[in-house]
Coordinates of C-alpha atoms in Angstrom, one line a residue:
Chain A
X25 CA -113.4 89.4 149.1
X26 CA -110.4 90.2 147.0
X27 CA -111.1 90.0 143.1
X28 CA -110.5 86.8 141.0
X29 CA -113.0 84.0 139.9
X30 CA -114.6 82.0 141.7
X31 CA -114.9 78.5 140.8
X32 CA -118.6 77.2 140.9
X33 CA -117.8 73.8 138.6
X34 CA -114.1 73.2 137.5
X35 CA -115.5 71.7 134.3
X36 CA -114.0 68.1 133.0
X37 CA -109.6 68.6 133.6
X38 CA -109.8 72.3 133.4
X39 CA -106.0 73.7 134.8
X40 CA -104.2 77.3 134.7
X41 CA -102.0 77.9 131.8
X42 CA -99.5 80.1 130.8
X43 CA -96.1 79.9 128.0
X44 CA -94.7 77.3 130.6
X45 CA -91.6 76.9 132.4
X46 CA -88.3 76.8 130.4
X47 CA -84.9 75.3 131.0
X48 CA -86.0 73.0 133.6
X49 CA -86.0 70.1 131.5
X50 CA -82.6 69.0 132.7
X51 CA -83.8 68.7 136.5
X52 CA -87.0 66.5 134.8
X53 CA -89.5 69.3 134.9
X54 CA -91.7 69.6 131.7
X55 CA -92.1 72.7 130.0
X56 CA -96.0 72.6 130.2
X57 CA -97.9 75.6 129.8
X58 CA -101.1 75.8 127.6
X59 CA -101.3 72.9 125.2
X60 CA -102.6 75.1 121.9
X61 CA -100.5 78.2 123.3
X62 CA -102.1 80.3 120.1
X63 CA -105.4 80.0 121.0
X64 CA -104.3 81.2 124.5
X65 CA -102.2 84.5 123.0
X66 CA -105.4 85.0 121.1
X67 CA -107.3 84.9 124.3
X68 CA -105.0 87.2 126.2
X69 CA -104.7 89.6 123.0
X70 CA -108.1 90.0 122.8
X71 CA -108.3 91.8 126.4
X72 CA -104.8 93.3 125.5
X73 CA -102.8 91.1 128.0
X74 CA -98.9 89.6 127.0
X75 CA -99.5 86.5 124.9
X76 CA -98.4 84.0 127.4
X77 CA -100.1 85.3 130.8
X78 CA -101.9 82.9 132.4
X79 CA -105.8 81.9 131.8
X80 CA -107.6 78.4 132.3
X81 CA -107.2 75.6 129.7
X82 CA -110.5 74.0 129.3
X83 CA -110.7 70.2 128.1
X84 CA -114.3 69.0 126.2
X85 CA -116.1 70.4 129.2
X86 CA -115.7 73.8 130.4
X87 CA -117.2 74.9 133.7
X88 CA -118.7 77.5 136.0
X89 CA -117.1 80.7 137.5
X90 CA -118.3 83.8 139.2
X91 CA -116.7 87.2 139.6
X92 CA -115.8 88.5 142.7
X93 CA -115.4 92.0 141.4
X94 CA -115.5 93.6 137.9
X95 CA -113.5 92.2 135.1
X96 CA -112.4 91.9 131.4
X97 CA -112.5 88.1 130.1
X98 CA -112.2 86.7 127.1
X99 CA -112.3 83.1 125.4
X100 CA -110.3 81.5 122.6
X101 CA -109.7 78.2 121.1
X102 CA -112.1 75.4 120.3
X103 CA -115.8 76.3 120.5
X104 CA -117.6 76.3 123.8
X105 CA -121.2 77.1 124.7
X106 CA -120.9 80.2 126.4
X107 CA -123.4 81.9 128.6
X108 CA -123.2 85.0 131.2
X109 CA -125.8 85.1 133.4
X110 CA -125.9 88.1 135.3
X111 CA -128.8 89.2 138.0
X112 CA -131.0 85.5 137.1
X113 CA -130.3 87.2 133.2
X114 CA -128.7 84.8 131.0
X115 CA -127.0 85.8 127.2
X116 CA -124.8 83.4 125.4
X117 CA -121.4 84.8 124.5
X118 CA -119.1 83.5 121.5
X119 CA -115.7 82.3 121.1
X120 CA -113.7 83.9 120.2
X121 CA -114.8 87.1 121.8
X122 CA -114.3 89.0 125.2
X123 CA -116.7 90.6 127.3
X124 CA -117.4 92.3 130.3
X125 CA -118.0 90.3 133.9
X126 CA -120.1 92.7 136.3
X127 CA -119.1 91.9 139.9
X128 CA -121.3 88.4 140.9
X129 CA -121.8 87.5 137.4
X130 CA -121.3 84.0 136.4
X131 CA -119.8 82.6 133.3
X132 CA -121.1 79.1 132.5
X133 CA -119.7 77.6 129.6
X134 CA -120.9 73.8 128.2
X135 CA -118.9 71.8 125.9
X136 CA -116.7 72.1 122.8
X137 CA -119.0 71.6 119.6
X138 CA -115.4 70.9 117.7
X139 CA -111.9 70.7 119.0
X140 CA -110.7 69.6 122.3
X141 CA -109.5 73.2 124.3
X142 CA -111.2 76.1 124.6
X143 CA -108.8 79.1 126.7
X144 CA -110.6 81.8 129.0
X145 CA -108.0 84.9 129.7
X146 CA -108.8 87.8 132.4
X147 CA -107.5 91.2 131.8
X148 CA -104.4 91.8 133.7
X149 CA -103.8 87.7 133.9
X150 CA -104.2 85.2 136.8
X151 CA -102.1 85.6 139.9
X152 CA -102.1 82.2 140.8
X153 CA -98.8 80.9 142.7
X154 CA -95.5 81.3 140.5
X155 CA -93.2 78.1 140.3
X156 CA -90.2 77.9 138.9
X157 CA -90.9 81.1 136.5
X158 CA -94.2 79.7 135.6
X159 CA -97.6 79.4 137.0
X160 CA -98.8 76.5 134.7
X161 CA -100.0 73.6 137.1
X162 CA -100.8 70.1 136.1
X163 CA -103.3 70.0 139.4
X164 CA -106.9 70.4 138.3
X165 CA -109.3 72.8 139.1
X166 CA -112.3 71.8 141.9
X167 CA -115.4 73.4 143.1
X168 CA -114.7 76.5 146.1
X169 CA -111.0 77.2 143.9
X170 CA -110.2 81.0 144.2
X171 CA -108.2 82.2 141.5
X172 CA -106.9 85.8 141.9
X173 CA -107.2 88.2 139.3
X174 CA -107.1 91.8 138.9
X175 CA -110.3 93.9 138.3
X176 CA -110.8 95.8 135.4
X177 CA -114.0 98.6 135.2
X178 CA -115.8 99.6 131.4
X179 CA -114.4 96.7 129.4
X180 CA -116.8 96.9 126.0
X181 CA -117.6 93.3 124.3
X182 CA -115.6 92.3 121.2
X183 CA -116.3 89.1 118.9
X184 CA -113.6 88.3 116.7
X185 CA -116.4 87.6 113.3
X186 CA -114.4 86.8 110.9
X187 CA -112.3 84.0 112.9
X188 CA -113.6 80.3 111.2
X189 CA -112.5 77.4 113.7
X190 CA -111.7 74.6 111.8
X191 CA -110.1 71.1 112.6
X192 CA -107.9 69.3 110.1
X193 CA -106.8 66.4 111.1
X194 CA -103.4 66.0 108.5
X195 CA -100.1 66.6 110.6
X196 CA -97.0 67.1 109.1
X197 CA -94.1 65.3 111.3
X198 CA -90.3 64.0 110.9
X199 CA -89.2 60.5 110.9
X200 CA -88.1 59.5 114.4
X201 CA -84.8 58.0 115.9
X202 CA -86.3 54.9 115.1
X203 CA -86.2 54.0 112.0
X204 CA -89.7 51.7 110.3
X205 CA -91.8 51.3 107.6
X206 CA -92.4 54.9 105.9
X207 CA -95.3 53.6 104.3
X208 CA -97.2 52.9 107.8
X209 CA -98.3 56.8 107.7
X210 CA -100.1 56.0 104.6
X211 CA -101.7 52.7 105.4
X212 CA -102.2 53.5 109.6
X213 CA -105.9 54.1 110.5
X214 CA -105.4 55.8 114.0
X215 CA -107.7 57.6 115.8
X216 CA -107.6 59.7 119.5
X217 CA -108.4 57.8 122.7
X218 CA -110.6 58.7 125.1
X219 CA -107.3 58.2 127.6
X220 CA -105.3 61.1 126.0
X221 CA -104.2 64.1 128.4
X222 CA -101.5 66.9 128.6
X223 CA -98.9 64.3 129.1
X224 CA -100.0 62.7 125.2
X225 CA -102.5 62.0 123.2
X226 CA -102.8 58.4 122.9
X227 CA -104.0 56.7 119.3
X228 CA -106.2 53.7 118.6
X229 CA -104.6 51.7 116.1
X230 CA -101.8 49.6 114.8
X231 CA -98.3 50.3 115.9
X232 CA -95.2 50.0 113.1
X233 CA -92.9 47.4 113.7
X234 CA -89.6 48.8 114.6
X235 CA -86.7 47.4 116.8
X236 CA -86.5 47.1 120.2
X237 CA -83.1 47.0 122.2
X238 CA -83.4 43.9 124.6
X239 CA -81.3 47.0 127.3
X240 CA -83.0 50.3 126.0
X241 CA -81.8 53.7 127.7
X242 CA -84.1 56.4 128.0
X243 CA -83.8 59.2 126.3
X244 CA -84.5 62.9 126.1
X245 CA -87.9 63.5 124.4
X246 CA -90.1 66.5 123.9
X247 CA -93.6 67.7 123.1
X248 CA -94.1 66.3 119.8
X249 CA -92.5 62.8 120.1
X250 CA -94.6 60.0 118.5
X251 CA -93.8 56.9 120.8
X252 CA -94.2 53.1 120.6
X253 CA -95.8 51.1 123.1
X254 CA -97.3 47.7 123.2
X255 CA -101.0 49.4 123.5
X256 CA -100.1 52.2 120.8
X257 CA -98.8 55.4 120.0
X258 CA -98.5 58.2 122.2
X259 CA -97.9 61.6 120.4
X260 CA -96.3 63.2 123.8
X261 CA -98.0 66.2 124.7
X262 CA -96.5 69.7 126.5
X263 CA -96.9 67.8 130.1
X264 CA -95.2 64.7 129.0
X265 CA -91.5 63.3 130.7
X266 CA -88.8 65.0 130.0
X267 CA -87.3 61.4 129.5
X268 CA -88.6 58.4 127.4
X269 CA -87.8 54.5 127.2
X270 CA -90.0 53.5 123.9
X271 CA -88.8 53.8 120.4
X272 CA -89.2 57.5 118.7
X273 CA -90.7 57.1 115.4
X274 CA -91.6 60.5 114.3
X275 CA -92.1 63.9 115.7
X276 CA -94.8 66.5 115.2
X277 CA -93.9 69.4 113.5
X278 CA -93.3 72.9 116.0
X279 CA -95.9 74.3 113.3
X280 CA -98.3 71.7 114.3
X281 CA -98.0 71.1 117.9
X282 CA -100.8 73.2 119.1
X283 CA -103.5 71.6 116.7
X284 CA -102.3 68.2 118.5
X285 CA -103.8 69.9 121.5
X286 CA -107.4 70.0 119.5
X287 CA -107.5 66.8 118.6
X288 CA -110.9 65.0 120.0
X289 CA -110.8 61.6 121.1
X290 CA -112.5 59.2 118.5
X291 CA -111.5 61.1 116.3
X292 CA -109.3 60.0 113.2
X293 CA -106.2 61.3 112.8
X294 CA -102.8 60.9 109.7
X295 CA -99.9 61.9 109.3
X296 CA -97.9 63.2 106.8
X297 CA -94.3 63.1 106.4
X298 CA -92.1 66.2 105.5
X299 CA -88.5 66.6 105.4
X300 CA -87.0 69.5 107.9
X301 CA -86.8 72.5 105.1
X302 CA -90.3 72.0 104.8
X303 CA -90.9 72.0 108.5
X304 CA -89.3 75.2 108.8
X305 CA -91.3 76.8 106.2
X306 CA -94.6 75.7 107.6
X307 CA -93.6 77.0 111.2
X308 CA -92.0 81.0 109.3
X309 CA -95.7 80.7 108.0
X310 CA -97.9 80.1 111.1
X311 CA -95.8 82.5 112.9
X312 CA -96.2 84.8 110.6
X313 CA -100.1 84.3 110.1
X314 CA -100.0 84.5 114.3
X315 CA -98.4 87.7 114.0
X316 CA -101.0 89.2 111.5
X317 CA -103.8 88.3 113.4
X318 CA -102.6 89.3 117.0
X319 CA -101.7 92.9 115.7
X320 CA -105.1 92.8 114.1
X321 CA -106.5 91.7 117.5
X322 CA -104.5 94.4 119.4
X323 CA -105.3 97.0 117.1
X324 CA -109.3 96.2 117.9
X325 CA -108.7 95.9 121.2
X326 CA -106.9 99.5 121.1
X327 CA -108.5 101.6 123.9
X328 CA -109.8 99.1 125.9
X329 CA -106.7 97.8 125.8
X330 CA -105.3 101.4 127.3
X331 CA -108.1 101.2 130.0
X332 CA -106.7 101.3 133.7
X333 CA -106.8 98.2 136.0
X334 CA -108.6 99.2 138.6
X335 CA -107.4 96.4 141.1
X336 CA -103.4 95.6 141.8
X337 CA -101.5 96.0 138.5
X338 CA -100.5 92.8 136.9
X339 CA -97.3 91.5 138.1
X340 CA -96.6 90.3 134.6
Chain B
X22 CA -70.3 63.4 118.2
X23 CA -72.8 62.7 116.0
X24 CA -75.9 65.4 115.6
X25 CA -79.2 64.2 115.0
X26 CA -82.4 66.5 114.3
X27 CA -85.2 65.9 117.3
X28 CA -88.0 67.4 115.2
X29 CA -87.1 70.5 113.6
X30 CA -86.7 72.7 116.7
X31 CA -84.3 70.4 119.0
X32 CA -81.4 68.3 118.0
X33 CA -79.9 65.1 119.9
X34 CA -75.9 64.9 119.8
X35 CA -74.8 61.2 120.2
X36 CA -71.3 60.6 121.9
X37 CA -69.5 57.4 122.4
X38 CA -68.7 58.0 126.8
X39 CA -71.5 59.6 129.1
X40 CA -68.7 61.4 130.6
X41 CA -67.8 63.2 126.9
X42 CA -71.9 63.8 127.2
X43 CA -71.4 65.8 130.6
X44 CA -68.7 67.8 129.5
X45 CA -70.2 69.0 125.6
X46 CA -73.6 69.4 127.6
X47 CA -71.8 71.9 130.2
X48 CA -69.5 73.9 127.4
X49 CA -73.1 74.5 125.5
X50 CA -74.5 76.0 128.8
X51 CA -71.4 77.6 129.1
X52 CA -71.7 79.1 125.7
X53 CA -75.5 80.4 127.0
X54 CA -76.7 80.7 123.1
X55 CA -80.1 83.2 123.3
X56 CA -81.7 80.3 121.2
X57 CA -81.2 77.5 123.0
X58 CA -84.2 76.5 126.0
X59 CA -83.1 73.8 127.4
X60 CA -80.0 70.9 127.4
X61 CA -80.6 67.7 128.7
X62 CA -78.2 64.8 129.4
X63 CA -79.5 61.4 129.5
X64 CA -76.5 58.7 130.0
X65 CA -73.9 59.3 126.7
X66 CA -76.7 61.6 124.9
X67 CA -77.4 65.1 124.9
X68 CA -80.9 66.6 123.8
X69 CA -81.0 70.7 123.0
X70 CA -84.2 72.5 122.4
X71 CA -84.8 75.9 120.9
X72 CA -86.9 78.4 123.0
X73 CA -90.4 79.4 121.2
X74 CA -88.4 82.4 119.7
X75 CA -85.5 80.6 118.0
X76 CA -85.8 82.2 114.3
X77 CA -82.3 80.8 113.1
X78 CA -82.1 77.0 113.9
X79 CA -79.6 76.7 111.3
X80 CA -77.1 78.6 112.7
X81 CA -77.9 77.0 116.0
X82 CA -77.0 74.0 114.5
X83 CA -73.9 75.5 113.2
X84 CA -72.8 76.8 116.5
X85 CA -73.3 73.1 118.7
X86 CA -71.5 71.5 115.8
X87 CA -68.7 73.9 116.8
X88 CA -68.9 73.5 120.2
X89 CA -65.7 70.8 121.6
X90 CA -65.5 70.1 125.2
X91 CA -62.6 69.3 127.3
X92 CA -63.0 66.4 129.1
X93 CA -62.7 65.2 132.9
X94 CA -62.0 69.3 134.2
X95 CA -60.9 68.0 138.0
X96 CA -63.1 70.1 139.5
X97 CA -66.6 69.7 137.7
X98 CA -68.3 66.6 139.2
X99 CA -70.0 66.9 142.6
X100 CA -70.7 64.8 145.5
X101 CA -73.6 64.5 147.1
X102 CA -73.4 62.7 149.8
X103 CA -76.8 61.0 151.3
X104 CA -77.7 60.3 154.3
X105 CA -79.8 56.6 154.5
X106 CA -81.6 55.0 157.1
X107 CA -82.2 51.5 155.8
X108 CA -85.2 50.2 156.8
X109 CA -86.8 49.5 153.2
X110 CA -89.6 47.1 152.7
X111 CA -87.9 45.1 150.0
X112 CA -84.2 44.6 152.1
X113 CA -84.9 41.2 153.2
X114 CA -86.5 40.2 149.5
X115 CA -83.1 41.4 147.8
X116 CA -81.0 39.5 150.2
X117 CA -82.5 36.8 149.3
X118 CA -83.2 36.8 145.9
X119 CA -79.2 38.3 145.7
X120 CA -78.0 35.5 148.0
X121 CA -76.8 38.0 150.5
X122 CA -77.4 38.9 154.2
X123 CA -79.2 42.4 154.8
X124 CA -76.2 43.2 155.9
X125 CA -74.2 42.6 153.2
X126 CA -76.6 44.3 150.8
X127 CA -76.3 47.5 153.5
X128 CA -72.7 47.4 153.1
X129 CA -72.4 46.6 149.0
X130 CA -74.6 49.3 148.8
X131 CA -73.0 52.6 150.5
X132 CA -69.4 50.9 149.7
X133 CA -70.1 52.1 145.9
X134 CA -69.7 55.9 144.3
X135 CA -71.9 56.6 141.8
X136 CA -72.5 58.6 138.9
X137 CA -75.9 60.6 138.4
X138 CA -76.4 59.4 134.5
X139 CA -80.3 60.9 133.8
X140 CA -82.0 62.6 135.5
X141 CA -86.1 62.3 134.6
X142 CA -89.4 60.2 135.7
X143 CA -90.3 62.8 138.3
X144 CA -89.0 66.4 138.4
X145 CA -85.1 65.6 140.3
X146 CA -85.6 61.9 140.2
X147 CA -82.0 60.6 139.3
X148 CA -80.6 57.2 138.1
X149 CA -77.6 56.6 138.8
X150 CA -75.3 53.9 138.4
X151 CA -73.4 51.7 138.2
X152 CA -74.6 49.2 141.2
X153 CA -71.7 46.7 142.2
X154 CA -72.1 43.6 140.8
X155 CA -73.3 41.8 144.2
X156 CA -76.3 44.5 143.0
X157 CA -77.0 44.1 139.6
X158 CA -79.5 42.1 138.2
X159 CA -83.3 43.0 139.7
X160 CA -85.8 43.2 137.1
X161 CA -88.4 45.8 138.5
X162 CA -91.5 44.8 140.5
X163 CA -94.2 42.8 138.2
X164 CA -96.8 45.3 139.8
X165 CA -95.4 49.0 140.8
X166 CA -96.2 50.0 144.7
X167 CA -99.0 53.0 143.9
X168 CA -97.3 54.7 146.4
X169 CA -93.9 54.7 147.7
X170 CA -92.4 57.2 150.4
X171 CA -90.7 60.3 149.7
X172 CA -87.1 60.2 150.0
X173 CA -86.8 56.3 149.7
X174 CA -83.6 54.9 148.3
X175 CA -83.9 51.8 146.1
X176 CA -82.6 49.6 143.1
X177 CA -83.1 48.4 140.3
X178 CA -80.9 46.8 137.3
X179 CA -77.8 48.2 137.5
X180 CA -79.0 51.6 138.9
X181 CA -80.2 52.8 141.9
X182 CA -82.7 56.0 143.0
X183 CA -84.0 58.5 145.1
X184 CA -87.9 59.1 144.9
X185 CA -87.7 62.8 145.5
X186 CA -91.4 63.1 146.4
X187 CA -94.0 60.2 147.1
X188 CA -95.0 58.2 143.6
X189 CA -96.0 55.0 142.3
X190 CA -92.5 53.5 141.7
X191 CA -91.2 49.8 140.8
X192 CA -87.7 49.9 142.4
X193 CA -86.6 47.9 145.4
X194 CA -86.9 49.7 148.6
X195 CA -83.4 50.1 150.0
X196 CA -84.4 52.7 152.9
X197 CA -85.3 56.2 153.1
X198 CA -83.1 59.7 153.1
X199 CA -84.6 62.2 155.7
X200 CA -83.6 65.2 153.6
X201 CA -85.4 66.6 150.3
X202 CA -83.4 66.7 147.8
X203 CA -86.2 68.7 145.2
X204 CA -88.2 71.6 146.4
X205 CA -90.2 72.8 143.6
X206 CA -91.3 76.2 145.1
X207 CA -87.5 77.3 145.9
X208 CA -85.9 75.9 142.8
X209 CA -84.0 73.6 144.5
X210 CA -82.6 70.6 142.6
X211 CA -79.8 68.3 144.6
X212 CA -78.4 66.9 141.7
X213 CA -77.4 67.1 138.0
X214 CA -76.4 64.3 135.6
X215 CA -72.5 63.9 136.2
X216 CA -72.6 64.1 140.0
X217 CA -71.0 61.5 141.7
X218 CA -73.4 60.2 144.2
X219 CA -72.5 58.3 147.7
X220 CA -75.0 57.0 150.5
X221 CA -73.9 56.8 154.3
X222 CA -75.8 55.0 156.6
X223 CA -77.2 56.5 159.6
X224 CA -79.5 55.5 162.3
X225 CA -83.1 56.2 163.4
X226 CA -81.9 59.1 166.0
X227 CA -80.0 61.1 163.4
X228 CA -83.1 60.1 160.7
X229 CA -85.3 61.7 163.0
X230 CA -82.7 65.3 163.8
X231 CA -82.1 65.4 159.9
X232 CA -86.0 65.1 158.9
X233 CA -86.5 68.1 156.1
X234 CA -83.0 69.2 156.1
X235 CA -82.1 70.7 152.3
X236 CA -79.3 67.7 150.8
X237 CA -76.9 69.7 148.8
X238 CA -73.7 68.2 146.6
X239 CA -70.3 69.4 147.3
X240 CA -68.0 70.8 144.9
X241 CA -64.7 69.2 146.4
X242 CA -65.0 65.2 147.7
X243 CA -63.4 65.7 151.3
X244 CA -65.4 67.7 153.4
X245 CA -68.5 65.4 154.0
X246 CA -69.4 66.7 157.4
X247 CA -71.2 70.1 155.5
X248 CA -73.4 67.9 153.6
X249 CA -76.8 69.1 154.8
X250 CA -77.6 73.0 155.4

């Protein structure tokens, strides 16, 4: 058998991920790719891969996958019971960390303790099927799913210590298209339903009052855009149309977008909002504060990262 | 054109024709700036997004403010010209409910051009309008089908719609085009907003001999016969 995981149990709506598909839009194809796309660089840095190669994106329940040969993986994102059980031997692994996978090991994983998506890269990325530039698929995983991967010998186990996951709930957006009530971020008590997805996470709560057109065009929207609908607002998420019919309120902030992706159903959510300087400013300083702490990761990773693949090279 | 700010890392330029949209959206492509993603037209609006890597969004905005168009070029809208073999499950309801014969909905229907003015819903989906008046006026289906055939043809409003792939969908079924107009795998993408769109009827024979046949627009109106490759 050629080398890859194997998928014992997909886990609750666990799909591959990569940076997504650009400049597709236009023909109505979302951009997709991995919904907190830092915690998957941080994943792929720490077994030296390209930021955006792909990996899984796990949702509240992660799930079971073997090794069909030997190979570097590593997990990032929102915390996960981890555990590799190897020859009937089990030992818990933490996230974020990477670790070696001997050939018919098994990586179970349980659920996120906090957060909403955990990441798992493989050394060298997975080769599943490329469309349109990307291999990001909206089609989840199920049980007997091959995903091919190269295989990487002598891997040693890194855990990232000093990494503290937490969850803040605060995003900063912009007012919308549609102008309402500013004052509804203050008063709104929304919180995350349990029918939120990659397409948008959906919110419990009251909706502003704001106008609607009795002959509304769609529009353009992206990632980001809070919508109105008669059963609440949808913040649209990276798999969301490329084209919406309900009133734009606010938008997300770029800074903020991947912590949208974290966001737990039942939990409460609010919104702040900040004027587009400011925006800016908070997105130089996450980028910046990504930067740091992927050249701190590939500086750990150093000469592990330099080990040969001993499978096909990467076609990254 | 007016310039709004779509979140801080897109913008949404506002024009007063859908044909003024087509043209700015083209002469940004044209201008292929390293920070600009993606360029969407929906109808008289234009969406632009900033790839991941965009640093200076000011001076993005800066250059599209600078950007004019020239309207109308001759040569920039495309035909596509699509083959139809009516036989949809909703023809005899909108006769009725139009006060037409099938017929006479058949006839209204391929008599018209129209213009590709969004293109969304599904990857390749487009609307395009506008239906002839004898058209006009179907609200959509109370319930959606949960599943409705790839290639069918239908209306809805004052647009009408080709269902790339099978989908849910609550347009009136028209009929059905044999040939794909989106295939995902090869990048292929029949249409664009500002493509003039036409439908020909054809019968169950040349349904059958066209079946999976690649629909591709023309750039020049004339030569219909090389519609399909």
């Amino acid at each position: 058998m050629s080398a890859g995981l194997l998928v014992v149990r997909p886990g609750l709506a666990t799909t591959v991920q990569d940076g997504g598909r650009r400049g597709h839009r236009a023909q109505g194809v979302p951009t997709g790719g991995a919904f907190d796309r830092s915690s998957l660089a941080l994943a792929n840095a720490l077994v030296g891969n390209p930021a955006d190669a792909a990996g899984l994106e796990m949702t509240l329940l992660g799930g079971a996958f073997e090794a069909t040969a030997p190979m570097a993986v590593a997990l990032a994102g929102a915390p996960m019971e981890a555990t590799i059980v190897e020859r009937g031997v089990a030992r818990p692994v933490r996230v974020p960390g990477s670790f070696h996978l001997a050939q018919g090991a098994r990586l179970e994983l349980g659920g996120t303790t906090s957060g909403a998506r955990t990441y798992l890269a493989v050394r060298g990325g997975l080769q599943t099927n490329l469309v349109l530039g990307s291999r990001s698929s909206e089609e989840r995983l199920t049980v007997g799913t091959f995903l091919p991967a190269p295989c990487t010998d002598g891997f040693s186990v890194r855990f990232l210590h000093s990494s503290v996951y937490t969850i803040d709930l605060l995003f900063a957006i912009m007012s919308g298209l549609d102008a309402i009530d500013e004052s509804f971020w203050d008063r709104a008590d929304l919180r995350v339903s349990a029918r939120s997805d990659r397409m948008g996470i959906r919110l419990e709560g009251p909706v502003p009052s704001v106008s609607f057109e009795s002959e509304r065009r769609s529009v353009p929207v992206g990632p980001g855009a809070i919508q109105v609908t008669e059963s609440g607002l949808i913040v649209l998420g990276v798999a969301g149309g490329t084209m919406g019919g309900y009133p734009i309120v606010g938008h997300v902030i770029a800074a903020e977008l991947d912590r949208v992706g974290q966001a737990r159903p039942g939990q409460g959510l609010c919104f702040v909002l900040v004027d587009r300087e400011k925006a800016r400013r908070l997105d130089q300083t996450r980028r910046e504060d990504q930067r740091r702490l992927l050249s701190r990761v590939a500086a750990a990773v150093g000469d592990a990262g330099a080990l040969a693949l001993c499978g096909p090279a990467p076609r990254e | 054109m007016i310039l709004h700010p779509l979140g801080d890392r897109a913008f949404l330029a506002v024009f007063f024709r859908e044909s003024e949209a087509v043209a700015w959206a083209s002469a940004v492509r044209e201008r292929a700036l390293p920070e600009v993603a993606d360029v969407v037209v929906a109808y008289e609006k234009v969406a632009v997004f900033a790839g991941p890597d965009a640093l200076d969004l000011d001076a993005l905005e800066g250059a599209l403010r600078s950007i004019r168009a020239i309207e109308g070029a001759p040569d920039a809208s495309r035909l596509l010209v699509v083959p139809v073999l009516y036989d949809g499950e909703d023809l005899a309801f909108v006769a009725e409910a139009l006060g037409l014969s099938i017929d006479d909905v058949i006839a209204c229907h391929q008599a018209t051009e129209y213009v590709v003015q969004a293109i969304g819903f599904l990857p390749g989906f487009p609307y395009a309008g506008a239906l002839p008046d004898t058209l006009r006026g179907l609200a959509r289906r109370a319930s959606p089908r949960v599943r409705v055939p790839a290639g069918s043809v239908a209306i809805a409003g004052r647009q009408t719609c080709i269902y790339p792939r099978e989908s849910p969908g609550g347009w009136h079924l028209l009929g059905r085009t044999p040939c794909s107009i989106v295939d995902l795998e090869a990048g292929h993408f029949a249409c664009a907003v500002g493509d003039r769109l036409r439908f020909e009827r054809i019968d169950r024979d040349a349904s059958e001999a066209m079946r999976g046949r690649r629909l591709v627009a023309l750039a020049d109106a004339g030569t219909a016969r090389d519609r399909v490759v």
